[in-house]
Coordinates of C-alpha atoms and ligand atoms in Angstrom, one line a residue:
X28 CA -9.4 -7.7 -12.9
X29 CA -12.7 -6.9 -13.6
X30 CA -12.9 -2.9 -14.5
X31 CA -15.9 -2.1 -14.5
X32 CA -16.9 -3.8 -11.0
X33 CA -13.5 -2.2 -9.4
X34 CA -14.2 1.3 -10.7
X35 CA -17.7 0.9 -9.7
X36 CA -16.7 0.0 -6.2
X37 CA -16.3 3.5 -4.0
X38 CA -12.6 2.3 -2.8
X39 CA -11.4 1.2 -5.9
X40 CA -8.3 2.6 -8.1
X41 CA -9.1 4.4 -10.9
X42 CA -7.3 2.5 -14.1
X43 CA -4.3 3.6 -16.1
X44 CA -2.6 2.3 -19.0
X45 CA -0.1 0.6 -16.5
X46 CA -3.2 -1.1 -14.9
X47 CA -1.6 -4.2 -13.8
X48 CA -3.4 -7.6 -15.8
X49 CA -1.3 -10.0 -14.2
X50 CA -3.7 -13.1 -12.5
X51 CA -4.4 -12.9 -8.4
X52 CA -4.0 -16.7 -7.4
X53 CA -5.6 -17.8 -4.3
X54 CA -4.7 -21.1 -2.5
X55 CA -7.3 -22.9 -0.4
X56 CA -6.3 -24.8 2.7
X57 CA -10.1 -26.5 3.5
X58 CA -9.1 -29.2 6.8
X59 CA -10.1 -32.2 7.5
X60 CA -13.1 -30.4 9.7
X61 CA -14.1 -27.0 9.9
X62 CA -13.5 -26.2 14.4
X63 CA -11.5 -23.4 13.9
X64 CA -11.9 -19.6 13.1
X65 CA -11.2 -19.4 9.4
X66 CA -8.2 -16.6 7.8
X67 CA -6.4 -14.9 5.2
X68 CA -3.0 -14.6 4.9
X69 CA -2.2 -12.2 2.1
X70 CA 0.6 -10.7 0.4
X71 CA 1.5 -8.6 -2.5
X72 CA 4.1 -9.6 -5.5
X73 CA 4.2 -6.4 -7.1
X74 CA 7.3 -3.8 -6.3
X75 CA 8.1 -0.4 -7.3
X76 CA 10.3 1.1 -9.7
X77 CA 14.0 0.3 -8.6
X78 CA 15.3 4.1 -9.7
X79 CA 18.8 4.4 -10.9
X80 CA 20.7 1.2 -10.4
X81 CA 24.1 3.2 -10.3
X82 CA 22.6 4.2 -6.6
X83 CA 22.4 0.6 -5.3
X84 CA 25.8 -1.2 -4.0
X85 CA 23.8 -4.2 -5.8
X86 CA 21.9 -4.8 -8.7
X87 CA 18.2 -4.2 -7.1
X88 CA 17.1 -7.2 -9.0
X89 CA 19.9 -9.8 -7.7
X90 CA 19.4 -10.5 -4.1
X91 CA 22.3 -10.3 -1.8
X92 CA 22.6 -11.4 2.1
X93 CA 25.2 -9.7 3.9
X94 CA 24.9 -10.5 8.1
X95 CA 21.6 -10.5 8.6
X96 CA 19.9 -8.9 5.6
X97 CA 18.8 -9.3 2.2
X98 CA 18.9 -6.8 -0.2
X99 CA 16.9 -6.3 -3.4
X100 CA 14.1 -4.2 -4.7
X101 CA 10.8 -6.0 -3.4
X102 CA 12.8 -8.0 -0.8
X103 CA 11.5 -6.4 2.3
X104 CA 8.1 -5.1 0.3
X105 CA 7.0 -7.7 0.9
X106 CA 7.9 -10.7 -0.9
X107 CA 9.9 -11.7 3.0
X108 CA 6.3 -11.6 4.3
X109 CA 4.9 -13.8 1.1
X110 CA 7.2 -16.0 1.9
X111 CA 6.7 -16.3 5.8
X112 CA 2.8 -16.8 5.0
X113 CA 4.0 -20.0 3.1
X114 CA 6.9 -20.7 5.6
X115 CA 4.7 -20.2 8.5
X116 CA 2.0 -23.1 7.5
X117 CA 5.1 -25.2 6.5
X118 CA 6.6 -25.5 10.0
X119 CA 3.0 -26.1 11.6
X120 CA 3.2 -29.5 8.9
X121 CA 7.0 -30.1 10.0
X122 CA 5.7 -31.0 13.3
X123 CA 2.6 -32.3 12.2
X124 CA -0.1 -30.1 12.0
X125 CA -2.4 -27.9 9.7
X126 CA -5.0 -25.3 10.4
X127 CA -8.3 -26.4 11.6
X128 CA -10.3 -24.1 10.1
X129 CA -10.1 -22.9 6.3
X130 CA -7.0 -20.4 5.2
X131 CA -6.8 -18.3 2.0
X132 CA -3.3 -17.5 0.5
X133 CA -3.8 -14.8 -1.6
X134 CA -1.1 -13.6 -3.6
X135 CA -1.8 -10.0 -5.2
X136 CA -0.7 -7.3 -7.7
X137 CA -1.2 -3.7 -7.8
X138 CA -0.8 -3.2 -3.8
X139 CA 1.8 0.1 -5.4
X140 CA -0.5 2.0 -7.7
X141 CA -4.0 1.3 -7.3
X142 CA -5.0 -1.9 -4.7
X143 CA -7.2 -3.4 -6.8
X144 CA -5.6 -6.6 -6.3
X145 CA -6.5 -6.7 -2.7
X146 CA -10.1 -5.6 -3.4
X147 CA -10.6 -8.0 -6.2
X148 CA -10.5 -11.1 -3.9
X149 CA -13.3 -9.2 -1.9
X150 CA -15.6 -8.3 -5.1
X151 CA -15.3 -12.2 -5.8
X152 CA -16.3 -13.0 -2.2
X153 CA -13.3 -14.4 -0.5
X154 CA -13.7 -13.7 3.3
X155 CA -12.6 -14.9 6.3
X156 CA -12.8 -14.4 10.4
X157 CA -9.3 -12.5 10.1
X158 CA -6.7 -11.2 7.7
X159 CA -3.0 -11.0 7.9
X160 CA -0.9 -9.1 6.0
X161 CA 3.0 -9.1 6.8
X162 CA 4.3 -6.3 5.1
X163 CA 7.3 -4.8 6.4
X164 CA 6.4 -3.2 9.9
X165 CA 8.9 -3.4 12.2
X166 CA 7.3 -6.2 13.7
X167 CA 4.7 -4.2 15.3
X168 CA 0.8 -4.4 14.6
X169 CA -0.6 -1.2 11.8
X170 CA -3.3 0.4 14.4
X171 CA -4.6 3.2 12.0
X172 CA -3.5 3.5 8.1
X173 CA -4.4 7.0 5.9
X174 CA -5.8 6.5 2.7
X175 CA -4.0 7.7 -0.3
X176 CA -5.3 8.9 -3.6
X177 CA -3.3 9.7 -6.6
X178 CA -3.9 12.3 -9.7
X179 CA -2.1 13.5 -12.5
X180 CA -2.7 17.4 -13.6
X181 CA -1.6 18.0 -17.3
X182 CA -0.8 21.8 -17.9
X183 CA -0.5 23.3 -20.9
X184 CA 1.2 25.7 -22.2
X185 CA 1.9 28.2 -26.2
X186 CA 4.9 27.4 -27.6
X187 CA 7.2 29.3 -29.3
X188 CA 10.3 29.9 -30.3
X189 CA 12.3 31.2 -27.3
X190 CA 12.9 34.7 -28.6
X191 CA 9.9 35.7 -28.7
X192 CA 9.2 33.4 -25.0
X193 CA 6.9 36.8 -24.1
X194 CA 4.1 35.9 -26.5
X195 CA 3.9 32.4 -25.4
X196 CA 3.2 30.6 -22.5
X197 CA 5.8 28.3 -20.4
X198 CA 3.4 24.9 -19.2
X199 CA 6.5 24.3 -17.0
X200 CA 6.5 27.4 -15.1
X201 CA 2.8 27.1 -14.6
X202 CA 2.6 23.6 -13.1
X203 CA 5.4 24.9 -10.7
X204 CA 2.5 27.3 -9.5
X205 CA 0.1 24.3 -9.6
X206 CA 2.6 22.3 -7.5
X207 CA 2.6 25.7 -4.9
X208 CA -1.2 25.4 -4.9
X209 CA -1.2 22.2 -4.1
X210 CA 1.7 22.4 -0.9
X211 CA -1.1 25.3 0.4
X212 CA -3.5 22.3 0.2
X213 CA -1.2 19.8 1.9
X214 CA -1.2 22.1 4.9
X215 CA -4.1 22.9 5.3
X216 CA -5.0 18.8 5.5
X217 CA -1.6 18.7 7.9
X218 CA -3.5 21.3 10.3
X219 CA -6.7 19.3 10.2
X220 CA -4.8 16.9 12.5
X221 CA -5.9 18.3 15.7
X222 CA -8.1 16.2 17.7
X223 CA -7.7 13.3 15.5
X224 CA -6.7 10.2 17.5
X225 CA -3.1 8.7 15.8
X226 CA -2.4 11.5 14.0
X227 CA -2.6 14.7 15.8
X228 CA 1.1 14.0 17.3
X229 CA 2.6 13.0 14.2
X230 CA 4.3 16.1 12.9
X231 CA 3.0 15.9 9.0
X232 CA 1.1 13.2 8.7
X233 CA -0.4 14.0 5.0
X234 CA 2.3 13.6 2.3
X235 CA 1.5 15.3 -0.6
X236 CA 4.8 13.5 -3.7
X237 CA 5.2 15.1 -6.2
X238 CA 6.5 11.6 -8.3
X239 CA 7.1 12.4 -11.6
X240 CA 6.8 15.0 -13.9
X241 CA 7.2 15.5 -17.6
X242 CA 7.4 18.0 -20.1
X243 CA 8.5 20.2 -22.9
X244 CA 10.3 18.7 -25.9
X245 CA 13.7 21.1 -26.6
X246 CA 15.7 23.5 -24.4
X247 CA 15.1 26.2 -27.1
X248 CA 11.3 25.6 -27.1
X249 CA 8.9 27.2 -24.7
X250 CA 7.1 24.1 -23.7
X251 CA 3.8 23.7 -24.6
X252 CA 2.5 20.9 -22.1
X253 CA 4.0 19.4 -19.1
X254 CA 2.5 16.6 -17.1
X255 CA 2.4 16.3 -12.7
X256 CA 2.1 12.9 -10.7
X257 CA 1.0 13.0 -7.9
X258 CA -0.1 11.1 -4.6
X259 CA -1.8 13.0 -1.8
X260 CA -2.6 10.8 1.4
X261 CA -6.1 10.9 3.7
X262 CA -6.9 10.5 7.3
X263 CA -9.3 7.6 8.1
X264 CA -13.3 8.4 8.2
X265 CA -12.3 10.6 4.6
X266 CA -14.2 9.4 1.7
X267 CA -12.1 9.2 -1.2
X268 CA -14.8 10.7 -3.4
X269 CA -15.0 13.7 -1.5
X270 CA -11.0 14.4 -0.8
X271 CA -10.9 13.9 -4.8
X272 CA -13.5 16.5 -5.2
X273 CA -11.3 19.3 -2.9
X274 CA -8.1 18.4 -5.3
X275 CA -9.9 19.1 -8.5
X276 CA -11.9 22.0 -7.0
X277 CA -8.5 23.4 -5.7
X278 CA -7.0 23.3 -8.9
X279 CA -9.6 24.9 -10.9
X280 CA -9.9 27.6 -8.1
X281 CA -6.4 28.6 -8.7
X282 CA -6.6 28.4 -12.2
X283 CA -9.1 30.7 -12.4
X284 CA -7.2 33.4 -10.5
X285 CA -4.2 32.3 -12.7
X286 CA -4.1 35.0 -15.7
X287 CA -2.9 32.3 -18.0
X288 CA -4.5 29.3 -16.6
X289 CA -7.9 31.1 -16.4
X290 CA -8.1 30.3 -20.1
X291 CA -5.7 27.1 -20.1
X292 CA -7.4 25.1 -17.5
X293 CA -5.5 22.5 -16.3
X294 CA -6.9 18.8 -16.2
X295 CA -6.8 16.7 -13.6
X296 CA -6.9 13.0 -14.0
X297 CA -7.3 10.4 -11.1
X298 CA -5.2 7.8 -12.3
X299 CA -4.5 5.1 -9.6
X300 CA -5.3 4.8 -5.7
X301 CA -9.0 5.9 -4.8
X302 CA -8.5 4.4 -0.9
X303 CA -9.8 5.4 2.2
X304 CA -7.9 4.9 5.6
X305 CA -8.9 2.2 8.2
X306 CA -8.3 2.6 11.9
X307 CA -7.8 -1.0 13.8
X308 CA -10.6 -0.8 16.8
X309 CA -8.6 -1.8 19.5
X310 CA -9.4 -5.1 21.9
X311 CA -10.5 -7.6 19.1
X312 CA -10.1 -11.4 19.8
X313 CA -7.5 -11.3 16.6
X314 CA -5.5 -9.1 18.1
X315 CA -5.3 -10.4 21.6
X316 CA -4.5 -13.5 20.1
X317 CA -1.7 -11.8 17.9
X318 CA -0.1 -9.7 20.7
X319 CA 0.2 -13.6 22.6
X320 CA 1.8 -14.8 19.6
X321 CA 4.4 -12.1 19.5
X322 CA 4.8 -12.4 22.9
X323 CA 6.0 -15.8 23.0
X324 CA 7.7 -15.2 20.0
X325 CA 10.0 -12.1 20.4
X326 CA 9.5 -11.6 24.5
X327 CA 8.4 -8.7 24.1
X328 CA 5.1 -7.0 24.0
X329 CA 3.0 -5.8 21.2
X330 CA 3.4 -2.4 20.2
X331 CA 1.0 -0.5 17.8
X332 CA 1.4 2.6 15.6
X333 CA 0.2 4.7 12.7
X334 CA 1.5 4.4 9.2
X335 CA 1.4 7.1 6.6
X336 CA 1.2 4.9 3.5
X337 CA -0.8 2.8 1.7
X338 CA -2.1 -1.0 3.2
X339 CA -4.4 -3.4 1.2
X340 CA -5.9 -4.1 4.6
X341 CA -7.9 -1.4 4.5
X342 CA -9.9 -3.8 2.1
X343 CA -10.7 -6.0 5.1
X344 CA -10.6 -3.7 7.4
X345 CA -13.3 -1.6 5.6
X346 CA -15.7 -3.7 3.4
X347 CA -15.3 -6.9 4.8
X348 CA -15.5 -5.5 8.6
X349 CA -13.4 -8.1 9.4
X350 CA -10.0 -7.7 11.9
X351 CA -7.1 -6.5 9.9
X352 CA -3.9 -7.3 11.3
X353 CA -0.8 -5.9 9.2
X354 CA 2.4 -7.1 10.9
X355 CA 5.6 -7.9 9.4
X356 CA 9.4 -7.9 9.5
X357 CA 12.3 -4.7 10.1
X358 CA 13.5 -3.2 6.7
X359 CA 15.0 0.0 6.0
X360 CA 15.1 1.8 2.5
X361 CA 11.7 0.4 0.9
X362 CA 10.7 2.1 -2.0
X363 CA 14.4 4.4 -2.0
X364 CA 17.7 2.4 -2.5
X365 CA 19.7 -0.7 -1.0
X366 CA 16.1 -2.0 0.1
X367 CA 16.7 -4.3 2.4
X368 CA 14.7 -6.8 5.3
X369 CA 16.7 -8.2 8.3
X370 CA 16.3 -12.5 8.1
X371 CA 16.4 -12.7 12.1
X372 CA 13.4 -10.8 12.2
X373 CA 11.8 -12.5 9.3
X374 CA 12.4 -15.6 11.3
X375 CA 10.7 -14.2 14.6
X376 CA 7.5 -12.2 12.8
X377 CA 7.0 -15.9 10.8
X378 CA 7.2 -18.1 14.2
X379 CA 5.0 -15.3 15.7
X380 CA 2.2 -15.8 12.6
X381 CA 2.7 -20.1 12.9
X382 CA 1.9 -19.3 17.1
X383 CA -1.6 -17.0 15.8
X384 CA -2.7 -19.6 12.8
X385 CA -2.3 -22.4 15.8
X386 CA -4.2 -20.3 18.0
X387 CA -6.7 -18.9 15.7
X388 CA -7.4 -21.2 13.2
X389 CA -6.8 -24.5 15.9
X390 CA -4.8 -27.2 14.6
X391 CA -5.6 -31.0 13.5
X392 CA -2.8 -33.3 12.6
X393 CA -1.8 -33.7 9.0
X394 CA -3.4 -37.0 7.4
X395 CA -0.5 -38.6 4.8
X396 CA -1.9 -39.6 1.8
X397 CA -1.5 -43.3 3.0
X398 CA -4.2 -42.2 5.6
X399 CA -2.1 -42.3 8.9
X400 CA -1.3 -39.1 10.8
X401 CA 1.9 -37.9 10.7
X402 CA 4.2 -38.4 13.6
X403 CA 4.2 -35.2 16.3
Ligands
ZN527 ZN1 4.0 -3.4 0.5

């Protein structure tokens, strides 16, 4: 990860202490000659936070199958689609074959806080014709994607002993009204929805989460700090620079008309996703190619929606200006409990992405290392 380059960059995440330093490992197919439209398949390794374990019927950590699905934090998002991009080059070499054209397998962290990972591989020039990323979609294809920003507002507060709580100041109490402020924000990005294409329908399509807070030290204490975090999502054509500016200006607007705040200012920090949304222009040779794919695959045509949370392949979609195509498996419960992706549909969305690599990329037959082809 190299900071400096990533914070420089206008869509990347701004670094925490949890900033992820784990390698990014990218795998090169290069074929035997180069006739064929080139592509990466990406993925991300990194889940989130499991919560309690007493509220999963399994330990999140310890896959199970039951039927048809697996269960397990990360299972769904989206180590079932970092496995079909492996499984689905595999069964083109089963029957003989590899991409004619040069594939990247990228293999990423920090998709869940800030997507650096993603936008690394572009600041060290991997590119391709296409990108692919199967995270957990209900096998349909991601036509328009908000961006997502998160911050953290630290509120302070004067401390004293509880008897006396009407010569201090409660921080707690105050970042409730911060958390109001910010709600009166949320809606008024929720109204801006009208006229916009994929979203004016949705009923809320900005989600301001509140994800953790923190606070105080002793129930006998009036606290004297208490710390929000937060993630706020944007509509596509939003810089992220300029929906960051409206948070912070929001916040210092109400504290000014705060009586205790006016003197306490909050601070708000941007701690982790600085991303803008991507929209998936309709009608590109990628997609058409796809929606065949599928086709064959499932019998059924291609459907396309919106999704209101964050995709690395606005990356692509954005800087590299290349097709974007983020289609993957059914799941239920990522990021809540009992996580969980179905395996017949992992099996359909990978056959589905071995049809588009034939397709795309073209095939040539695998050459053994004793120099004959292997048998079709
Ligand atoms: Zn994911």
């Amino acid at each position: 990860m190299d900071r400096e380059a990533l914070e420089r960059h206008p869509g990347g995440g701004r670094f925490s202490v949890d900033h992820s330093t784990a390698p990014i490992v990218v795998a090169i197919h290069r074929p035997q000659s180069e006739v064929g439209r080139s592509l990466i398949l990406q993925a991300h390794v990194d889940v989130v936070p499991p919560g309690p374990s007493t509220m999963w019927t399994h330990p999140p950590f310890e896959p199970v199958v039951e039927g048809d699905w697996l269960y397990g934090r990360g299972g769904a998002d989206m180590k079932a689609g970092h496995a079909a991009n492996l499984f689905a080059l595999d069964a083109l070499r089963r029957v003989g074959f590899q991409p004619a054209a040069t594939v990247y397998m990228q293999s990423v962290v920090e998709e869940e806080s800030t997507g650096n990972g993603a936008l690394m591989t572009h600041l060290r020039g991997y590119s391709a014709d296409a990108v692919l990323i199967p995270e957990p979609e209900d096998e349909k294809l991601v036509r328009a994607n908000v961006g997502v920003i998160w911050f953290q507002v630290e509120v302070r507060g004067i401390p004293v002993h509880v008897r006396e709580m009407g010569s201090g100041a409660n921080a707690i109490d105050a970042a409730y009204r911060v958390v109001g402020e910010l709600r009166q924000l949320e809606a008024r990005w929720n109204e801006r929805k009208a006229g916009l294409e994929h979203f004016e329908n949705e009923e809320h399509p900005i989600n301001l989460n509140v994800g953790r807070i923190e606070g105080g030290d002793w129930a006998s204490s009036v606290p004297g700090w208490c710390r929000l975090e937060c993630r706020i999502s944007i509509y596509p054509g939003r810089s992220a620079d300029d929906a960051a500016r409206e948070i912070a200006n929001c916040v210092s607007d109400f504290a000014r008309r705060d009586p205790f705040l006016a003197n306490n200012p909050p601070i708000v920090t941007f701690n982790g996703f600085h991303a803008e949304g991507y929209v998936l222009p309709p009608g590109s040779e990628a997609e058409t190619v796809l929606g065949r794919a599928h086709q064959e695959a499932t019998g059924e045509a291609l459907r396309t929606f919106m999704t209101a949370g964050y995709l690395d392949t606005r990356v692509y979609a954005l800087y590299d200006r290349i097709p974007a195509l983020c289609y993957g498996p059914y799941s239920e419960n990522i990021h809540g409990f009992d996580e969980r992706v179905s395996l017949s549909s992992l099996e359909r969305i990978t056959v589905t992405m071995a049809l588009f690599i034939a397709e795309w990329c073209g095939l040539e037959p695998v050459v053994r290392s004793n120099g004959t082809e292997a048998d079709t």
